[in-house]
């Protein structure tokens, strides 16, 4: 194990909520909650102002509204988050070839592998420079932890939050870890934590004192050995630059259970189209089609079918998903549907199902965009205006949706660089109002090439 603190862990501060505050001057310094706004929605992230009220990630949105009724509740803008994440990851890769992204807002970096740092002083300088570069490029803040291992670097970045930098100096690791909860260590979730608590082990120091043999007895050989090593501040896990993608999938949760079998089939076809869109976007194909169904009683069923060869044909994926659906009883209602492809490859092979469809003279299936309504469903009665999303009015300029309902949409007109703006209300079908792309959070310098702040896909975010 290395001795110099040259493993860096970056964690952007309340990333989704911070992006929303940076782009909306009227929300700066105020409680902001980002997530699904339907009855079954959950919190993706909450600003630090909202956390004061007890709101946190993965909390049911209904509970968050009870705790912080006056917060701003916004629908995620994943395309914008992805574009900003790409800019942050570009800065990290300038430091080292060994960058291990964990999510849109979090990553490990091996500074020594990039020749960027070799001792405590150079590591601290690299961390400080990175934080300044991120602020200049995105207008956002990130917390940095530096240590001799991934486990300790992540602990350091948590201690640095928000908007700070913490270095764990060599020789201080055991003293730092001792009083911390066992839940601090990687691999200790609620179940393992409860098991250790019942054995009288609450802190990392008590974990080390228990001894390796006792931990193996309590947790099994592999887990016991691993946790004992971590309790002694030993973590040999390397920073891995690329993680192999094992599957591509999409899923939707519905605010109201779907009982109509025709509608369920239409949703599965739509999800199959979205899944193939992501598959092709990544330049991949796959052999195994997976259908996920969560029923009215929260029971979750998965069905899969493996094809003769990898495919990225939307007709093949759709037909396989429909066949899988035939074996699932949806009588009581469906609350979630998902379609995925695994067994990935970077090439395609003609599939017998597709050949059969072509021989029968069937029309090819048209890929549907991610936000297209189900083909068999009724056309929407009015345009949908998600809270927090960008709009442009021919008379008032750029703004964002504060809320909509009863045929009306309320818009606040402001930009990242403007003062807090005025609020106006329009009919939802007002021809002067249109959806718009997000604006850059930071004004670009003259001659700087404009980036695409607004492309990309969905992801997860940590605190």
GROMACS .gro file of C-alpha atoms in nm:
model
  463
    1UNK     CA    1   0.000   0.000   0.000
    2UNK     CA    2   0.131   0.342  -0.094
    3UNK     CA    3   0.214   0.587   0.184
    4UNK     CA    4   0.166   0.923   0.008
    5UNK     CA    5  -0.191   1.066  -0.005
    6UNK     CA    6  -0.210   1.059  -0.385
    7UNK     CA    7  -0.554   0.899  -0.429
    8UNK     CA    8  -0.809   1.178  -0.482
    9UNK     CA    9  -1.183   1.146  -0.436
   10UNK     CA   10  -1.403   1.422  -0.577
   11UNK     CA   11  -1.767   1.458  -0.475
   12UNK     CA   12  -1.961   1.749  -0.621
   13UNK     CA   13  -2.170   1.924  -0.356
   14UNK     CA   14  -2.546   1.847  -0.378
   15UNK     CA   15  -2.485   1.826  -0.752
   16UNK     CA   16  -2.833   1.830  -0.909
   17UNK     CA   17  -2.967   2.089  -0.666
   18UNK     CA   18  -2.653   2.303  -0.702
   19UNK     CA   19  -2.692   2.304  -1.080
   20UNK     CA   20  -3.051   2.422  -1.041
   21UNK     CA   21  -2.951   2.697  -0.799
   22UNK     CA   22  -2.669   2.810  -1.029
   23UNK     CA   23  -2.905   2.835  -1.325
   24UNK     CA   24  -3.192   3.000  -1.133
   25UNK     CA   25  -3.088   3.314  -0.938
   26UNK     CA   26  -3.416   3.323  -0.745
   27UNK     CA   27  -3.336   2.983  -0.586
   28UNK     CA   28  -2.987   3.062  -0.459
   29UNK     CA   29  -2.964   3.020  -0.084
   30UNK     CA   30  -3.307   2.856  -0.073
   31UNK     CA   31  -3.428   2.499  -0.020
   32UNK     CA   32  -3.435   2.306  -0.348
   33UNK     CA   33  -3.542   1.944  -0.394
   34UNK     CA   34  -3.490   1.758  -0.722
   35UNK     CA   35  -3.664   1.432  -0.807
   36UNK     CA   36  -3.981   1.264  -0.926
   37UNK     CA   37  -4.278   1.485  -0.843
   38UNK     CA   38  -4.550   1.221  -0.881
   39UNK     CA   39  -4.716   1.039  -0.589
   40UNK     CA   40  -4.447   0.770  -0.603
   41UNK     CA   41  -4.155   1.000  -0.673
   42UNK     CA   42  -3.836   0.999  -0.467
   43UNK     CA   43  -3.577   1.266  -0.392
   44UNK     CA   44  -3.274   1.253  -0.622
   45UNK     CA   45  -3.093   1.521  -0.422
   46UNK     CA   46  -3.164   1.810  -0.191
   47UNK     CA   47  -2.976   2.135  -0.144
   48UNK     CA   48  -2.803   2.193   0.187
   49UNK     CA   49  -3.077   2.441   0.274
   50UNK     CA   50  -3.335   2.162   0.232
   51UNK     CA   51  -3.127   1.914   0.433
   52UNK     CA   52  -3.168   2.136   0.737
   53UNK     CA   53  -3.533   2.020   0.739
   54UNK     CA   54  -3.433   1.653   0.722
   55UNK     CA   55  -3.480   1.604   0.347
   56UNK     CA   56  -3.230   1.362   0.192
   57UNK     CA   57  -3.169   1.152  -0.119
   58UNK     CA   58  -3.393   0.846  -0.176
   59UNK     CA   59  -3.663   0.984   0.056
   60UNK     CA   60  -4.022   0.958  -0.076
   61UNK     CA   61  -4.116   1.292  -0.226
   62UNK     CA   62  -4.439   1.302  -0.026
   63UNK     CA   63  -4.237   1.287   0.296
   64UNK     CA   64  -4.001   1.559   0.172
   65UNK     CA   65  -4.299   1.788   0.102
   66UNK     CA   66  -4.422   1.739   0.457
   67UNK     CA   67  -4.079   1.823   0.601
   68UNK     CA   68  -4.009   2.122   0.373
   69UNK     CA   69  -4.340   2.245   0.228
   70UNK     CA   70  -4.191   2.576   0.111
   71UNK     CA   71  -3.898   2.428  -0.084
   72UNK     CA   72  -3.878   2.446  -0.463
   73UNK     CA   73  -3.958   2.103  -0.610
   74UNK     CA   74  -3.809   2.046  -0.955
   75UNK     CA   75  -3.804   1.770  -1.217
   76UNK     CA   76  -3.444   1.659  -1.298
   77UNK     CA   77  -3.273   1.790  -1.613
   78UNK     CA   78  -3.043   1.493  -1.670
   79UNK     CA   79  -2.915   1.613  -2.006
   80UNK     CA   80  -2.776   1.927  -1.841
   81UNK     CA   81  -2.632   1.734  -1.547
   82UNK     CA   82  -2.460   1.495  -1.786
   83UNK     CA   83  -2.301   1.777  -1.988
   84UNK     CA   84  -2.163   1.943  -1.673
   85UNK     CA   85  -2.042   1.606  -1.545
   86UNK     CA   86  -1.856   1.554  -1.874
   87UNK     CA   87  -1.676   1.886  -1.822
   88UNK     CA   88  -1.577   1.787  -1.467
   89UNK     CA   89  -1.454   1.445  -1.580
   90UNK     CA   90  -1.248   1.615  -1.852
   91UNK     CA   91  -1.069   1.815  -1.582
   92UNK     CA   92  -1.005   1.496  -1.385
   93UNK     CA   93  -0.859   1.317  -1.687
   94UNK     CA   94  -0.620   1.608  -1.735
   95UNK     CA   95  -0.472   1.508  -1.398
   96UNK     CA   96  -0.430   1.136  -1.463
   97UNK     CA   97  -0.517   0.856  -1.705
   98UNK     CA   98  -0.656   0.661  -1.408
   99UNK     CA   99  -0.998   0.816  -1.338
  100UNK     CA  100  -1.274   0.594  -1.199
  101UNK     CA  101  -1.617   0.760  -1.223
  102UNK     CA  102  -1.869   0.632  -0.969
  103UNK     CA  103  -2.162   0.847  -1.083
  104UNK     CA  104  -2.223   1.179  -1.258
  105UNK     CA  105  -2.083   1.373  -0.965
  106UNK     CA  106  -1.825   1.146  -0.804
  107UNK     CA  107  -1.493   0.990  -0.906
  108UNK     CA  108  -1.157   0.858  -0.786
  109UNK     CA  109  -0.828   0.977  -0.942
  110UNK     CA  110  -0.481   0.823  -0.906
  111UNK     CA  111  -0.265   1.136  -0.908
  112UNK     CA  112   0.061   0.944  -0.886
  113UNK     CA  113  -0.019   0.752  -1.206
  114UNK     CA  114  -0.052   1.085  -1.386
  115UNK     CA  115   0.268   1.229  -1.241
  116UNK     CA  116   0.054   1.504  -1.089
  117UNK     CA  117   0.141   1.432  -0.725
  118UNK     CA  118   0.397   1.224  -0.539
  119UNK     CA  119   0.380   1.350  -0.181
  120UNK     CA  120   0.145   1.533   0.055
  121UNK     CA  121   0.236   1.883  -0.063
  122UNK     CA  122   0.198   1.814  -0.435
  123UNK     CA  123  -0.128   1.626  -0.372
  124UNK     CA  124  -0.272   1.914  -0.173
  125UNK     CA  125  -0.178   2.160  -0.449
  126UNK     CA  126  -0.336   1.938  -0.714
  127UNK     CA  127  -0.658   1.913  -0.512
  128UNK     CA  128  -0.679   2.287  -0.457
  129UNK     CA  129  -0.614   2.357  -0.824
  130UNK     CA  130  -0.882   2.108  -0.927
  131UNK     CA  131  -1.143   2.272  -0.706
  132UNK     CA  132  -1.057   2.613  -0.852
  133UNK     CA  133  -1.074   2.478  -1.209
  134UNK     CA  134  -1.414   2.320  -1.147
  135UNK     CA  135  -1.551   2.644  -1.006
  136UNK     CA  136  -1.416   2.842  -1.302
  137UNK     CA  137  -1.549   2.597  -1.562
  138UNK     CA  138  -1.890   2.523  -1.410
  139UNK     CA  139  -1.957   2.776  -1.134
  140UNK     CA  140  -2.010   2.483  -0.894
  141UNK     CA  141  -1.825   2.356  -0.589
  142UNK     CA  142  -1.682   2.013  -0.520
  143UNK     CA  143  -1.530   1.856  -0.210
  144UNK     CA  144  -1.196   1.677  -0.237
  145UNK     CA  145  -1.048   1.405  -0.018
  146UNK     CA  146  -0.684   1.294  -0.047
  147UNK     CA  147  -0.539   0.982   0.111
  148UNK     CA  148  -0.326   0.676   0.044
  149UNK     CA  149  -0.626   0.457  -0.048
  150UNK     CA  150  -0.970   0.481  -0.205
  151UNK     CA  151  -1.151   0.407   0.121
  152UNK     CA  152  -0.971   0.681   0.311
  153UNK     CA  153  -0.998   0.932   0.025
  154UNK     CA  154  -1.376   0.890   0.020
  155UNK     CA  155  -1.394   0.934   0.397
  156UNK     CA  156  -1.182   1.249   0.362
  157UNK     CA  157  -1.409   1.401   0.098
  158UNK     CA  158  -1.712   1.336   0.319
  159UNK     CA  159  -1.537   1.524   0.600
  160UNK     CA  160  -1.456   1.806   0.357
  161UNK     CA  161  -1.822   1.872   0.267
  162UNK     CA  162  -1.936   2.115   0.163
  163UNK     CA  163  -1.682   2.294  -0.056
  164UNK     CA  164  -1.366   2.184   0.120
  165UNK     CA  165  -1.045   1.980   0.096
  166UNK     CA  166  -0.921   1.728   0.353
  167UNK     CA  167  -0.591   1.536   0.342
  168UNK     CA  168  -0.542   1.229   0.559
  169UNK     CA  169  -0.177   1.236   0.648
  170UNK     CA  170   0.022   0.910   0.656
  171UNK     CA  171   0.038   0.764   1.006
  172UNK     CA  172  -0.293   0.915   1.121
  173UNK     CA  173  -0.525   0.665   0.953
  174UNK     CA  174  -0.595   0.433   1.247
  175UNK     CA  175  -0.663   0.721   1.485
  176UNK     CA  176  -0.903   0.875   1.233
  177UNK     CA  177  -1.093   0.553   1.167
  178UNK     CA  178  -1.122   0.434   1.529
  179UNK     CA  179  -1.423   0.640   1.647
  180UNK     CA  180  -1.613   0.624   1.317
  181UNK     CA  181  -1.924   0.410   1.274
  182UNK     CA  182  -1.877   0.070   1.111
  183UNK     CA  183  -2.123   0.192   0.845
  184UNK     CA  184  -1.844   0.422   0.722
  185UNK     CA  185  -1.658   0.127   0.568
  186UNK     CA  186  -1.732   0.007   0.213
  187UNK     CA  187  -1.945  -0.307   0.215
  188UNK     CA  188  -2.116  -0.237   0.547
  189UNK     CA  189  -2.480  -0.177   0.466
  190UNK     CA  190  -2.783  -0.179   0.697
  191UNK     CA  191  -2.795  -0.559   0.732
  192UNK     CA  192  -2.424  -0.602   0.810
  193UNK     CA  193  -2.434  -0.298   1.038
  194UNK     CA  194  -2.723  -0.443   1.238
  195UNK     CA  195  -2.547  -0.780   1.260
  196UNK     CA  196  -2.233  -0.616   1.399
  197UNK     CA  197  -2.434  -0.399   1.637
  198UNK     CA  198  -2.602  -0.706   1.786
  199UNK     CA  199  -2.252  -0.843   1.846
  200UNK     CA  200  -2.160  -0.525   2.034
  201UNK     CA  201  -1.949  -0.377   1.754
  202UNK     CA  202  -2.040  -0.017   1.672
  203UNK     CA  203  -1.718   0.160   1.570
  204UNK     CA  204  -1.428   0.083   1.337
  205UNK     CA  205  -1.200   0.069   1.640
  206UNK     CA  206  -1.421  -0.201   1.798
  207UNK     CA  207  -1.415  -0.385   1.467
  208UNK     CA  208  -1.034  -0.396   1.475
  209UNK     CA  209  -1.035  -0.502   1.841
  210UNK     CA  210  -1.272  -0.790   1.769
  211UNK     CA  211  -1.003  -0.959   1.563
  212UNK     CA  212  -1.006  -1.129   1.227
  213UNK     CA  213  -1.120  -1.470   1.353
  214UNK     CA  214  -1.428  -1.322   1.522
  215UNK     CA  215  -1.523  -1.123   1.211
  216UNK     CA  216  -1.487  -1.432   0.992
  217UNK     CA  217  -1.714  -1.620   1.235
  218UNK     CA  218  -1.972  -1.341   1.227
  219UNK     CA  219  -1.963  -1.248   0.858
  220UNK     CA  220  -1.802  -1.531   0.667
  221UNK     CA  221  -1.451  -1.571   0.533
  222UNK     CA  222  -1.441  -1.321   0.246
  223UNK     CA  223  -1.637  -1.042   0.415
  224UNK     CA  224  -1.468  -1.092   0.752
  225UNK     CA  225  -1.116  -1.076   0.605
  226UNK     CA  226  -1.200  -0.768   0.397
  227UNK     CA  227  -1.355  -0.570   0.683
  228UNK     CA  228  -1.074  -0.652   0.923
  229UNK     CA  229  -0.820  -0.522   0.671
  230UNK     CA  230  -1.019  -0.202   0.621
  231UNK     CA  231  -1.050  -0.153   0.999
  232UNK     CA  232  -0.669  -0.150   1.004
  233UNK     CA  233  -0.672   0.113   0.724
  234UNK     CA  234  -0.560  -0.140   0.463
  235UNK     CA  235  -0.726  -0.097   0.126
  236UNK     CA  236  -0.541  -0.228  -0.178
  237UNK     CA  237  -0.817  -0.159  -0.432
  238UNK     CA  238  -0.668   0.019  -0.736
  239UNK     CA  239  -0.827   0.306  -0.925
  240UNK     CA  240  -0.981   0.142  -1.233
  241UNK     CA  241  -1.004   0.370  -1.535
  242UNK     CA  242  -1.282   0.192  -1.724
  243UNK     CA  243  -1.568  -0.016  -1.595
  244UNK     CA  244  -1.713  -0.265  -1.839
  245UNK     CA  245  -2.078  -0.199  -1.917
  246UNK     CA  246  -2.267  -0.519  -1.846
  247UNK     CA  247  -2.617  -0.414  -1.948
  248UNK     CA  248  -2.824  -0.132  -2.091
  249UNK     CA  249  -3.176  -0.082  -1.959
  250UNK     CA  250  -3.459   0.167  -1.917
  251UNK     CA  251  -3.757   0.161  -1.685
  252UNK     CA  252  -4.054   0.377  -1.589
  253UNK     CA  253  -4.255   0.397  -1.267
  254UNK     CA  254  -4.621   0.496  -1.309
  255UNK     CA  255  -4.808   0.728  -1.077
  256UNK     CA  256  -5.121   0.516  -1.118
  257UNK     CA  257  -5.112   0.137  -1.162
  258UNK     CA  258  -5.171   0.024  -1.522
  259UNK     CA  259  -5.446  -0.238  -1.546
  260UNK     CA  260  -5.515  -0.231  -1.919
  261UNK     CA  261  -5.318  -0.513  -2.083
  262UNK     CA  262  -5.312  -0.326  -2.416
  263UNK     CA  263  -5.155  -0.023  -2.244
  264UNK     CA  264  -4.900  -0.248  -2.072
  265UNK     CA  265  -4.799  -0.392  -2.408
  266UNK     CA  266  -4.771  -0.046  -2.558
  267UNK     CA  267  -4.546   0.067  -2.272
  268UNK     CA  268  -4.321  -0.236  -2.318
  269UNK     CA  269  -4.284  -0.157  -2.690
  270UNK     CA  270  -4.201   0.205  -2.608
  271UNK     CA  271  -3.942   0.104  -2.349
  272UNK     CA  272  -3.786  -0.139  -2.595
  273UNK     CA  273  -3.741   0.147  -2.842
  274UNK     CA  274  -3.577   0.365  -2.577
  275UNK     CA  275  -3.349   0.080  -2.472
  276UNK     CA  276  -3.231   0.022  -2.830
  277UNK     CA  277  -3.170   0.395  -2.862
  278UNK     CA  278  -2.931   0.384  -2.567
  279UNK     CA  279  -2.775   0.062  -2.694
  280UNK     CA  280  -2.698   0.213  -3.033
  281UNK     CA  281  -2.584   0.538  -2.875
  282UNK     CA  282  -2.316   0.339  -2.690
  283UNK     CA  283  -2.218   0.149  -3.005
  284UNK     CA  284  -2.322  -0.182  -2.850
  285UNK     CA  285  -2.546  -0.480  -2.915
  286UNK     CA  286  -2.661  -0.762  -2.690
  287UNK     CA  287  -2.788  -1.118  -2.684
  288UNK     CA  288  -3.013  -1.130  -2.377
  289UNK     CA  289  -3.339  -0.935  -2.357
  290UNK     CA  290  -3.470  -0.875  -2.004
  291UNK     CA  291  -3.820  -0.766  -1.900
  292UNK     CA  292  -3.883  -0.629  -1.551
  293UNK     CA  293  -4.235  -0.599  -1.408
  294UNK     CA  294  -4.321  -0.464  -1.062
  295UNK     CA  295  -4.681  -0.541  -0.982
  296UNK     CA  296  -4.942  -0.367  -0.769
  297UNK     CA  297  -4.831  -0.560  -0.456
  298UNK     CA  298  -4.462  -0.456  -0.502
  299UNK     CA  299  -4.364  -0.806  -0.615
  300UNK     CA  300  -4.103  -0.779  -0.889
  301UNK     CA  301  -4.070  -1.031  -1.170
  302UNK     CA  302  -3.793  -1.056  -1.429
  303UNK     CA  303  -3.803  -1.263  -1.746
  304UNK     CA  304  -3.521  -1.303  -1.997
  305UNK     CA  305  -3.460  -1.454  -2.339
  306UNK     CA  306  -3.121  -1.515  -2.498
  307UNK     CA  307  -3.098  -1.479  -2.876
  308UNK     CA  308  -2.872  -1.665  -3.117
  309UNK     CA  309  -2.646  -1.363  -3.158
  310UNK     CA  310  -2.608  -1.001  -3.045
  311UNK     CA  311  -2.851  -0.750  -3.193
  312UNK     CA  312  -2.937  -0.382  -3.186
  313UNK     CA  313  -3.246  -0.425  -3.404
  314UNK     CA  314  -3.547  -0.250  -3.245
  315UNK     CA  315  -3.786  -0.504  -3.401
  316UNK     CA  316  -3.598  -0.794  -3.245
  317UNK     CA  317  -3.581  -0.637  -2.900
  318UNK     CA  318  -3.945  -0.532  -2.910
  319UNK     CA  319  -4.069  -0.874  -3.019
  320UNK     CA  320  -3.860  -1.052  -2.755
  321UNK     CA  321  -3.991  -0.818  -2.483
  322UNK     CA  322  -4.349  -0.880  -2.598
  323UNK     CA  323  -4.297  -1.257  -2.583
  324UNK     CA  324  -4.159  -1.226  -2.231
  325UNK     CA  325  -4.461  -1.018  -2.129
  326UNK     CA  326  -4.693  -1.302  -2.234
  327UNK     CA  327  -4.565  -1.510  -1.941
  328UNK     CA  328  -4.640  -1.242  -1.678
  329UNK     CA  329  -4.975  -1.200  -1.508
  330UNK     CA  330  -5.055  -0.827  -1.488
  331UNK     CA  331  -5.421  -0.864  -1.386
  332UNK     CA  332  -5.388  -0.678  -1.055
  333UNK     CA  333  -5.204  -0.383  -1.207
  334UNK     CA  334  -4.848  -0.277  -1.289
  335UNK     CA  335  -4.655   0.002  -1.116
  336UNK     CA  336  -4.316  -0.032  -1.294
  337UNK     CA  337  -4.196  -0.171  -1.628
  338UNK     CA  338  -3.843  -0.205  -1.758
  339UNK     CA  339  -3.667  -0.344  -2.065
  340UNK     CA  340  -3.296  -0.420  -2.074
  341UNK     CA  341  -3.031  -0.585  -2.291
  342UNK     CA  342  -2.731  -0.774  -2.150
  343UNK     CA  343  -2.463  -1.002  -2.289
  344UNK     CA  344  -2.323  -0.697  -2.464
  345UNK     CA  345  -2.091  -0.690  -2.764
  346UNK     CA  346  -1.954  -0.418  -2.989
  347UNK     CA  347  -2.079  -0.587  -3.306
  348UNK     CA  348  -2.415  -0.712  -3.439
  349UNK     CA  349  -2.527  -1.033  -3.600
  350UNK     CA  350  -2.837  -1.095  -3.810
  351UNK     CA  351  -3.101  -1.253  -3.595
  352UNK     CA  352  -3.345  -1.526  -3.698
  353UNK     CA  353  -3.639  -1.331  -3.560
  354UNK     CA  354  -3.552  -1.030  -3.773
  355UNK     CA  355  -3.505  -1.249  -4.081
  356UNK     CA  356  -3.844  -1.406  -4.023
  357UNK     CA  357  -4.008  -1.065  -3.990
  358UNK     CA  358  -3.847  -0.951  -4.314
  359UNK     CA  359  -3.958  -1.263  -4.498
  360UNK     CA  360  -4.314  -1.205  -4.381
  361UNK     CA  361  -4.304  -0.857  -4.531
  362UNK     CA  362  -4.358  -0.678  -4.198
  363UNK     CA  363  -4.275  -0.312  -4.175
  364UNK     CA  364  -3.967  -0.230  -3.968
  365UNK     CA  365  -4.036  -0.087  -3.624
  366UNK     CA  366  -3.976   0.285  -3.594
  367UNK     CA  367  -3.762   0.380  -3.297
  368UNK     CA  368  -3.945   0.614  -3.065
  369UNK     CA  369  -3.775   0.898  -2.879
  370UNK     CA  370  -3.745   0.867  -2.502
  371UNK     CA  371  -4.030   1.105  -2.431
  372UNK     CA  372  -4.270   0.983  -2.700
  373UNK     CA  373  -4.615   0.873  -2.580
  374UNK     CA  374  -4.716   0.512  -2.623
  375UNK     CA  375  -4.826   0.448  -2.980
  376UNK     CA  376  -5.161   0.306  -2.870
  377UNK     CA  377  -5.232   0.576  -2.614
  378UNK     CA  378  -5.441   0.887  -2.665
  379UNK     CA  379  -5.275   1.208  -2.778
  380UNK     CA  380  -5.204   1.445  -2.489
  381UNK     CA  381  -5.474   1.705  -2.435
  382UNK     CA  382  -5.221   1.980  -2.373
  383UNK     CA  383  -4.849   2.040  -2.371
  384UNK     CA  384  -4.662   1.921  -2.065
  385UNK     CA  385  -4.442   2.169  -1.876
  386UNK     CA  386  -4.216   1.995  -1.617
  387UNK     CA  387  -4.131   2.207  -1.314
  388UNK     CA  388  -3.781   2.354  -1.341
  389UNK     CA  389  -3.738   2.295  -1.713
  390UNK     CA  390  -3.629   2.568  -1.955
  391UNK     CA  391  -3.864   2.765  -2.179
  392UNK     CA  392  -3.845   3.065  -2.410
  393UNK     CA  393  -4.116   3.323  -2.474
  394UNK     CA  394  -4.107   3.536  -2.786
  395UNK     CA  395  -4.176   3.849  -2.582
  396UNK     CA  396  -4.007   3.783  -2.246
  397UNK     CA  397  -3.708   3.567  -2.338
  398UNK     CA  398  -3.559   3.277  -2.142
  399UNK     CA  399  -3.717   3.140  -1.826
  400UNK     CA  400  -3.808   2.825  -1.637
  401UNK     CA  401  -4.130   2.658  -1.533
  402UNK     CA  402  -4.232   2.718  -1.172
  403UNK     CA  403  -4.545   2.507  -1.203
  404UNK     CA  404  -4.841   2.416  -1.420
  405UNK     CA  405  -5.197   2.290  -1.393
  406UNK     CA  406  -5.558   2.367  -1.480
  407UNK     CA  407  -5.452   2.476  -1.826
  408UNK     CA  408  -5.199   2.732  -1.701
  409UNK     CA  409  -4.820   2.741  -1.674
  410UNK     CA  410  -4.627   2.979  -1.448
  411UNK     CA  411  -4.283   3.089  -1.568
  412UNK     CA  412  -4.006   3.285  -1.395
  413UNK     CA  413  -3.797   3.477  -1.650
  414UNK     CA  414  -3.431   3.482  -1.549
  415UNK     CA  415  -3.095   3.347  -1.664
  416UNK     CA  416  -2.783   3.226  -1.477
  417UNK     CA  417  -2.625   3.570  -1.505
  418UNK     CA  418  -2.932   3.785  -1.437
  419UNK     CA  419  -3.088   3.911  -1.113
  420UNK     CA  420  -3.392   3.716  -0.983
  421UNK     CA  421  -3.662   3.751  -1.247
  422UNK     CA  422  -4.031   3.831  -1.279
  423UNK     CA  423  -4.304   3.565  -1.273
  424UNK     CA  424  -4.577   3.546  -1.538
  425UNK     CA  425  -4.858   3.301  -1.613
  426UNK     CA  426  -4.970   3.177  -1.956
  427UNK     CA  427  -5.208   2.927  -2.109
  428UNK     CA  428  -5.038   2.590  -2.154
  429UNK     CA  429  -5.100   2.609  -2.528
  430UNK     CA  430  -4.973   2.967  -2.570
  431UNK     CA  431  -4.798   2.966  -2.911
  432UNK     CA  432  -4.543   3.222  -2.792
  433UNK     CA  433  -4.407   2.978  -2.530
  434UNK     CA  434  -4.176   2.694  -2.630
  435UNK     CA  435  -3.940   2.449  -2.455
  436UNK     CA  436  -3.578   2.566  -2.465
  437UNK     CA  437  -3.228   2.431  -2.415
  438UNK     CA  438  -3.050   2.511  -2.086
  439UNK     CA  439  -2.816   2.809  -2.084
  440UNK     CA  440  -2.449   2.775  -1.979
  441UNK     CA  441  -2.396   2.827  -1.606
  442UNK     CA  442  -2.077   3.025  -1.665
  443UNK     CA  443  -2.028   3.299  -1.924
  444UNK     CA  444  -1.772   3.195  -2.180
  445UNK     CA  445  -1.463   3.400  -2.250
  446UNK     CA  446  -1.428   3.561  -2.595
  447UNK     CA  447  -1.302   3.306  -2.846
  448UNK     CA  448  -1.387   3.008  -2.627
  449UNK     CA  449  -1.557   2.726  -2.815
  450UNK     CA  450  -1.913   2.678  -2.704
  451UNK     CA  451  -1.976   2.339  -2.543
  452UNK     CA  452  -2.295   2.140  -2.561
  453UNK     CA  453  -2.438   2.198  -2.214
  454UNK     CA  454  -2.753   2.003  -2.270
  455UNK     CA  455  -2.674   1.665  -2.429
  456UNK     CA  456  -2.650   1.324  -2.266
  457UNK     CA  457  -2.857   1.079  -2.066
  458UNK     CA  458  -2.971   0.993  -1.722
  459UNK     CA  459  -2.764   0.891  -1.419
  460UNK     CA  460  -2.739   0.880  -1.040
  461UNK     CA  461  -2.611   1.128  -0.801
  462UNK     CA  462  -2.463   1.099  -0.459
  463UNK     CA  463  -2.485   1.345  -0.172
   0.00000   0.00000   0.00000
